[in-house]
mmCIF file of C-alpha atoms in Angstrom:
data_model
loop_
_atom_site.group_PDB
_atom_site.id
_atom_site.type_symbol
_atom_site.label_atom_id
_atom_site.label_comp_id
_atom_site.label_asym_id
_atom_site.label_seq_id
_atom_site.Cartn_x
_atom_site.Cartn_y
_atom_site.Cartn_z
ATOM 1 C CA MET A 181 83.565 -27.632 135.331
ATOM 2 C CA PRO A 182 85.833 -30.431 134.059
ATOM 3 C CA LEU A 183 89.563 -29.940 134.395
ATOM 4 C CA SER A 184 91.027 -28.563 131.183
ATOM 5 C CA SER A 185 94.488 -30.081 131.467
ATOM 6 C CA PHE A 186 96.779 -32.346 133.407
ATOM 7 C CA GLU A 187 98.389 -29.280 134.949
ATOM 8 C CA ASP A 188 94.992 -28.158 136.243
ATOM 9 C CA LEU A 189 94.571 -31.558 137.851
ATOM 10 C CA LEU A 190 97.930 -31.293 139.628
ATOM 11 C CA GLN A 191 97.024 -27.880 140.982
ATOM 12 C CA SER A 192 93.659 -29.127 142.224
ATOM 13 C CA LEU A 193 95.074 -31.994 144.294
ATOM 14 C CA HIS A 194 95.908 -31.732 147.989
ATOM 15 C CA SER A 195 99.031 -33.859 148.250
ATOM 16 C CA HIS A 196 100.739 -35.174 151.359
ATOM 17 C CA PRO A 197 104.189 -33.634 152.009
ATOM 18 C CA LEU A 198 107.098 -35.678 150.674
ATOM 19 C CA VAL A 199 108.952 -35.333 153.994
ATOM 20 C CA ASP A 200 107.869 -34.814 157.615
ATOM 21 C CA PRO A 201 104.445 -33.121 157.535
ATOM 22 C CA ASN A 202 105.281 -31.465 160.875
ATOM 23 C CA ILE A 203 107.910 -29.289 159.197
ATOM 24 C CA ALA A 204 106.313 -25.868 158.864
ATOM 25 C CA PHE A 205 105.864 -24.301 155.438
ATOM 26 C CA ASP A 206 108.116 -21.377 156.392
ATOM 27 C CA ALA A 207 110.927 -23.825 157.243
ATOM 28 C CA TYR A 208 111.403 -24.488 153.507
ATOM 29 C CA VAL A 209 113.799 -22.207 151.641
ATOM 30 C CA PRO A 210 114.290 -22.004 147.849
ATOM 31 C CA LEU A 211 117.728 -23.022 146.573
ATOM 32 C CA ASP A 212 119.242 -21.989 143.231
ATOM 33 C CA LEU A 213 121.901 -24.386 141.916
ATOM 34 C CA SER A 214 121.889 -22.999 138.393
ATOM 35 C CA VAL A 215 124.880 -21.732 136.459
ATOM 36 C CA ASP A 216 123.397 -18.242 136.875
ATOM 37 C CA ASN A 217 123.774 -18.171 140.664
ATOM 38 C CA PRO A 218 126.841 -15.999 141.459
ATOM 39 C CA GLU A 219 127.078 -17.547 144.946
ATOM 40 C CA LEU A 220 128.215 -20.810 143.331
ATOM 41 C CA ARG A 221 131.232 -19.304 141.570
ATOM 42 C CA GLY A 222 133.506 -20.168 144.465
ATOM 43 C CA VAL A 223 132.014 -23.624 145.022
ATOM 44 C CA ASP A 224 133.332 -26.832 143.470
ATOM 45 C CA VAL A 225 129.935 -28.253 142.544
ATOM 46 C CA SER A 226 131.603 -31.432 141.263
ATOM 47 C CA ASN A 227 132.597 -32.263 144.848
ATOM 48 C CA SER A 228 129.628 -33.596 146.818
ATOM 49 C CA LYS A 229 131.126 -32.550 150.169
ATOM 50 C CA ASP A 230 131.781 -28.963 149.027
ATOM 51 C CA LEU A 231 128.272 -28.750 147.571
ATOM 52 C CA GLU A 232 126.780 -30.152 150.776
ATOM 53 C CA ILE A 233 128.542 -27.482 152.855
ATOM 54 C CA PHE A 234 127.139 -24.786 150.549
ATOM 55 C CA ILE A 235 123.610 -26.190 150.799
ATOM 56 C CA TRP A 236 123.610 -26.530 154.575
ATOM 57 C CA ASN A 237 125.087 -23.064 154.998
ATOM 58 C CA HIS A 238 122.234 -21.787 152.824
ATOM 59 C CA ILE A 239 119.657 -23.624 154.932
ATOM 60 C CA SER A 240 121.213 -22.388 158.190
ATOM 61 C CA LYS A 241 121.500 -18.805 156.974
ATOM 62 C CA HIS A 242 117.766 -18.742 156.299
ATOM 63 C CA HIS A 243 116.898 -20.472 159.598
ATOM 64 C CA ALA A 244 115.257 -23.248 157.583
ATOM 65 C CA GLN A 245 115.106 -27.032 157.784
ATOM 66 C CA VAL A 246 114.691 -27.933 154.118
ATOM 67 C CA ALA A 247 115.891 -26.467 150.825
ATOM 68 C CA PHE A 248 114.016 -27.059 147.585
ATOM 69 C CA GLY A 249 113.989 -26.140 143.908
ATOM 70 C CA GLY A 250 115.648 -26.917 140.635
ATOM 71 C CA TYR A 251 112.929 -27.368 138.018
ATOM 72 C CA LEU A 252 114.390 -26.481 134.580
ATOM 73 C CA GLU A 253 117.600 -25.171 136.151
ATOM 74 C CA ARG A 254 120.678 -25.279 133.935
ATOM 75 C CA ARG A 255 123.306 -26.814 136.193
ATOM 76 C CA ALA A 256 127.068 -27.235 135.969
ATOM 77 C CA ILE A 257 127.119 -30.210 138.331
ATOM 78 C CA TYR A 258 126.413 -32.651 135.499
ATOM 79 C CA ASN A 259 129.567 -31.637 133.633
ATOM 80 C CA ARG A 260 131.574 -34.039 135.815
ATOM 81 C CA SER A 261 129.874 -37.177 134.472
ATOM 82 C CA THR A 262 130.175 -38.795 131.041
ATOM 83 C CA TYR A 263 126.683 -40.188 131.662
ATOM 84 C CA PHE A 264 125.292 -36.700 130.958
ATOM 85 C CA ASN A 265 127.827 -35.428 128.440
ATOM 86 C CA GLN A 266 128.137 -36.185 124.741
ATOM 87 C CA GLU A 267 130.794 -35.361 122.157
ATOM 88 C CA ASP A 268 128.395 -32.826 120.641
ATOM 89 C CA PRO A 269 127.917 -30.004 123.206
ATOM 90 C CA LYS A 270 124.344 -29.525 121.956
ATOM 91 C CA GLU A 271 123.517 -33.018 123.198
ATOM 92 C CA ALA A 272 125.018 -32.531 126.660
ATOM 93 C CA ARG A 273 122.309 -32.923 129.315
ATOM 94 C CA HIS A 274 122.320 -30.189 131.953
ATOM 95 C CA ILE A 275 118.693 -29.010 132.344
ATOM 96 C CA HIS A 276 117.078 -30.435 135.491
ATOM 97 C CA LEU A 277 113.559 -31.823 135.063
ATOM 98 C CA GLY A 278 112.550 -32.526 138.660
ATOM 99 C CA LEU A 279 112.272 -30.697 141.944
ATOM 100 C CA ASP A 280 114.870 -31.428 144.618
ATOM 101 C CA ILE A 281 114.221 -31.603 148.357
ATOM 102 C CA TRP A 282 117.514 -31.135 150.246
ATOM 103 C CA ILE A 283 117.448 -32.643 153.736
ATOM 104 C CA GLU A 284 119.428 -35.162 155.828
ATOM 105 C CA ALA A 285 120.140 -38.744 154.765
ATOM 106 C CA ASP A 286 117.757 -41.362 156.192
ATOM 107 C CA THR A 287 114.865 -38.875 156.124
ATOM 108 C CA PRO A 288 111.588 -40.769 155.554
ATOM 109 C CA ILE A 289 109.875 -40.129 152.217
ATOM 110 C CA TYR A 290 106.090 -40.303 151.913
ATOM 111 C CA ALA A 291 103.758 -40.904 148.985
ATOM 112 C CA PRO A 292 102.047 -37.631 148.043
ATOM 113 C CA LEU A 293 99.064 -39.419 146.465
ATOM 114 C CA ASP A 294 97.414 -42.819 146.283
ATOM 115 C CA GLY A 295 99.024 -45.083 143.704
ATOM 116 C CA GLU A 296 100.905 -48.323 143.186
ATOM 117 C CA ILE A 297 104.499 -49.409 142.732
ATOM 118 C CA HIS A 298 105.194 -49.158 139.004
ATOM 119 C CA SER A 299 108.888 -50.065 139.120
ATOM 120 C CA PHE A 300 112.143 -49.668 141.025
ATOM 121 C CA LYS A 301 115.847 -49.918 140.269
ATOM 122 C CA ASN A 302 119.313 -49.019 141.513
ATOM 123 C CA ASN A 303 120.673 -46.702 138.789
ATOM 124 C CA THR A 304 124.421 -46.902 139.411
ATOM 125 C CA ASN A 305 125.960 -44.661 136.720
ATOM 126 C CA PHE A 306 128.160 -41.942 138.198
ATOM 127 C CA GLY A 307 125.902 -38.962 138.877
ATOM 128 C CA ASP A 308 122.741 -41.030 138.347
ATOM 129 C CA TYR A 309 119.778 -41.495 140.724
ATOM 130 C CA GLY A 310 121.069 -44.462 142.658
ATOM 131 C CA PRO A 311 118.094 -46.298 144.218
ATOM 132 C CA THR A 312 114.874 -45.145 142.550
ATOM 133 C CA ILE A 313 111.165 -45.831 142.941
ATOM 134 C CA ILE A 314 108.398 -44.925 140.475
ATOM 135 C CA LEU A 315 104.732 -44.796 141.482
ATOM 136 C CA LYS A 316 101.805 -45.021 139.065
ATOM 137 C CA HIS A 317 98.686 -42.930 139.734
ATOM 138 C CA TYR A 318 95.233 -42.883 138.185
ATOM 139 C CA ILE A 319 93.152 -39.875 139.231
ATOM 140 C CA GLN A 320 90.117 -38.371 137.491
ATOM 141 C CA ASP A 321 90.827 -40.229 134.218
ATOM 142 C CA PHE A 322 94.491 -39.161 134.191
ATOM 143 C CA GLU A 323 97.191 -41.821 134.383
ATOM 144 C CA PHE A 324 100.598 -40.471 135.388
ATOM 145 C CA TYR A 325 103.746 -41.313 137.322
ATOM 146 C CA THR A 326 105.942 -39.865 140.069
ATOM 147 C CA LEU A 327 109.642 -40.639 140.402
ATOM 148 C CA TYR A 328 111.697 -40.655 143.619
ATOM 149 C CA GLY A 329 115.468 -40.681 143.132
ATOM 150 C CA HIS A 330 118.592 -40.730 145.363
ATOM 151 C CA LEU A 331 117.085 -43.084 147.927
ATOM 152 C CA SER A 332 118.769 -45.493 150.324
ATOM 153 C CA LEU A 333 119.536 -49.047 149.239
ATOM 154 C CA GLU A 334 117.228 -50.260 152.009
ATOM 155 C CA SER A 335 114.335 -48.488 150.279
ATOM 156 C CA LEU A 336 114.330 -51.145 147.563
ATOM 157 C CA ASN A 337 114.127 -54.042 150.010
ATOM 158 C CA LYS A 338 110.814 -55.923 149.808
ATOM 159 C CA MET A 339 109.617 -53.698 146.952
ATOM 160 C CA LYS A 340 107.088 -55.418 144.691
ATOM 161 C CA VAL A 341 105.579 -54.119 141.463
ATOM 162 C CA GLY A 342 101.833 -53.557 141.651
ATOM 163 C CA VAL A 343 101.617 -53.131 145.413
ATOM 164 C CA GLU A 344 99.128 -50.431 146.379
ATOM 165 C CA VAL A 345 100.451 -47.314 148.108
ATOM 166 C CA LYS A 346 98.275 -44.945 150.107
ATOM 167 C CA GLU A 347 98.717 -41.182 150.307
ATOM 168 C CA GLY A 348 100.925 -40.382 153.303
ATOM 169 C CA GLU A 349 102.443 -43.872 153.473
ATOM 170 C CA GLN A 350 106.220 -44.015 153.929
ATOM 171 C CA ILE A 351 107.778 -45.474 150.788
ATOM 172 C CA ALA A 352 111.505 -44.859 151.281
ATOM 173 C CA THR A 353 114.347 -43.098 153.055
ATOM 174 C CA LEU A 354 117.032 -40.862 151.556
ATOM 175 C CA GLY A 355 120.463 -42.221 150.710
ATOM 176 C CA THR A 356 123.974 -40.954 151.338
ATOM 177 C CA ALA A 357 126.473 -39.823 148.709
ATOM 178 C CA ASP A 358 128.059 -43.256 148.488
ATOM 179 C CA VAL A 359 124.848 -44.796 147.090
ATOM 180 C CA ASN A 360 122.867 -41.862 145.628
ATOM 181 C CA GLY A 361 125.063 -41.030 142.623
ATOM 182 C CA ASP A 362 127.546 -38.946 144.678
ATOM 183 C CA TYR A 363 125.350 -36.021 145.695
ATOM 184 C CA PRO A 364 124.547 -34.377 149.016
ATOM 185 C CA PRO A 365 121.481 -36.164 150.452
ATOM 186 C CA HIS A 366 118.306 -35.076 148.705
ATOM 187 C CA LEU A 367 115.180 -36.334 146.971
ATOM 188 C CA HIS A 368 114.723 -35.876 143.240
ATOM 189 C CA PHE A 369 110.957 -35.755 142.689
ATOM 190 C CA GLN A 370 109.572 -35.746 139.167
ATOM 191 C CA VAL A 371 106.101 -35.895 137.633
ATOM 192 C CA ILE A 372 105.858 -37.861 134.364
ATOM 193 C CA LYS A 373 102.808 -38.011 132.099
ATOM 194 C CA ASP A 374 103.995 -40.744 129.703
ATOM 195 C CA ILE A 375 106.735 -42.992 131.063
ATOM 196 C CA GLN A 376 107.059 -44.808 127.727
ATOM 197 C CA ASP A 377 108.826 -48.160 128.247
ATOM 198 C CA TYR A 378 111.015 -47.088 131.166
ATOM 199 C CA LYS A 379 111.109 -49.064 134.400
ATOM 200 C CA GLY A 380 112.827 -47.815 137.550
ATOM 201 C CA ASP A 381 114.349 -44.957 135.613
ATOM 202 C CA TYR A 382 113.448 -41.932 133.504
ATOM 203 C CA SER A 383 115.494 -38.965 132.304
ATOM 204 C CA GLY A 384 115.814 -36.402 135.076
ATOM 205 C CA VAL A 385 118.089 -34.129 133.053
ATOM 206 C CA CYS A 386 117.805 -33.161 129.385
ATOM 207 C CA ASN A 387 119.575 -31.155 126.710
ATOM 208 C CA GLN A 388 118.327 -28.003 125.042
ATOM 209 C CA LEU A 389 117.326 -29.873 121.896
ATOM 210 C CA ASP A 390 114.812 -32.044 123.775
ATOM 211 C CA LEU A 391 113.616 -29.438 126.266
ATOM 212 C CA GLU A 392 110.184 -28.764 124.777
ATOM 213 C CA PHE A 393 109.283 -32.453 124.799
ATOM 214 C CA TYR A 394 110.340 -32.917 128.399
ATOM 215 C CA LYS A 395 108.644 -29.723 129.578
ATOM 216 C CA ALA A 396 105.383 -31.081 128.190
ATOM 217 C CA ASN A 397 105.893 -34.607 129.528
ATOM 218 C CA CYS A 398 107.313 -33.595 132.914
ATOM 219 C CA PRO A 399 105.431 -30.536 134.206
ATOM 220 C CA ASP A 400 106.608 -28.510 137.183
ATOM 221 C CA PRO A 401 106.322 -30.751 140.284
ATOM 222 C CA ASN A 402 105.542 -27.690 142.361
ATOM 223 C CA LEU A 403 102.105 -27.571 140.737
ATOM 224 C CA LEU A 404 101.418 -30.576 142.954
ATOM 225 C CA LEU A 405 103.611 -29.774 145.968
ATOM 226 C CA ASN A 406 102.726 -26.070 146.151
ATOM 227 C CA LEU A 407 105.861 -25.107 148.089
ATOM 228 C CA VAL A 408 105.800 -21.496 146.850
#
C-alpha cells in the first residue's frame, strides 16, 4: 500500500544513527529540559556550564552515554537571549522544534539518510545554532530537509552546496560552547518538510501562536530516529 503521509514515510525508513553506531540503544537516556521538570528548579539554565553539569550528572546517574529529547518542550533557557524574546510575551519563542542529542564536543555526526548539501551557515546570534548544515532528501516522491545545529566551525570547511551525501557518511563534528551559541555540546536535529527560502538556518524554536504551523512543517524527529 502507498504511504499515506510524510510521517508514515519517516517511520518506514531505517536511518543510520546520528552519532557512533556502536553505542548501544540502552546507552541512550531521555532528558527533560522543560519548564515542567522540577529537577531544574535549582539549576541556572542560562549558564552553559551549570546546565552541562546537570546534563552529565543525569547521563552518569543512568549509566548512559548519550542523552536525548526535547521535541516541543517549553524551555526557560531561551529567556536569556533577545534573539528569542519579543516585547509581546505571546511572541516570545520558547517551544523547541527539534530533537537534541547531548554528547561530548568533537563527536562525529553522520548523515541518517542519502541526500545532498542544501546549505550551511554560521548562525552567530547569542543562543543561536552556531555552525549549521542542512541536507536535502528526496525519497519516495517526498522532498524534505534535515537540519544539524551546534556544530564545530571546522564542520563548515570545504562544504559545497549540491554535493551528494551518503547515508552513514560523516558530515560534521559537534562544537563547544564558545562557537555553538553558548550551550553544552549537543546536536540539534530537525526534520523540515518545506524549508521556504531559508538557507543554512531555519527556526528551531517557536512561540505558541505559530505552534500549529511548525508542528505540521517540522514533525517529531524521533519518527525517523526511533530512539524510544
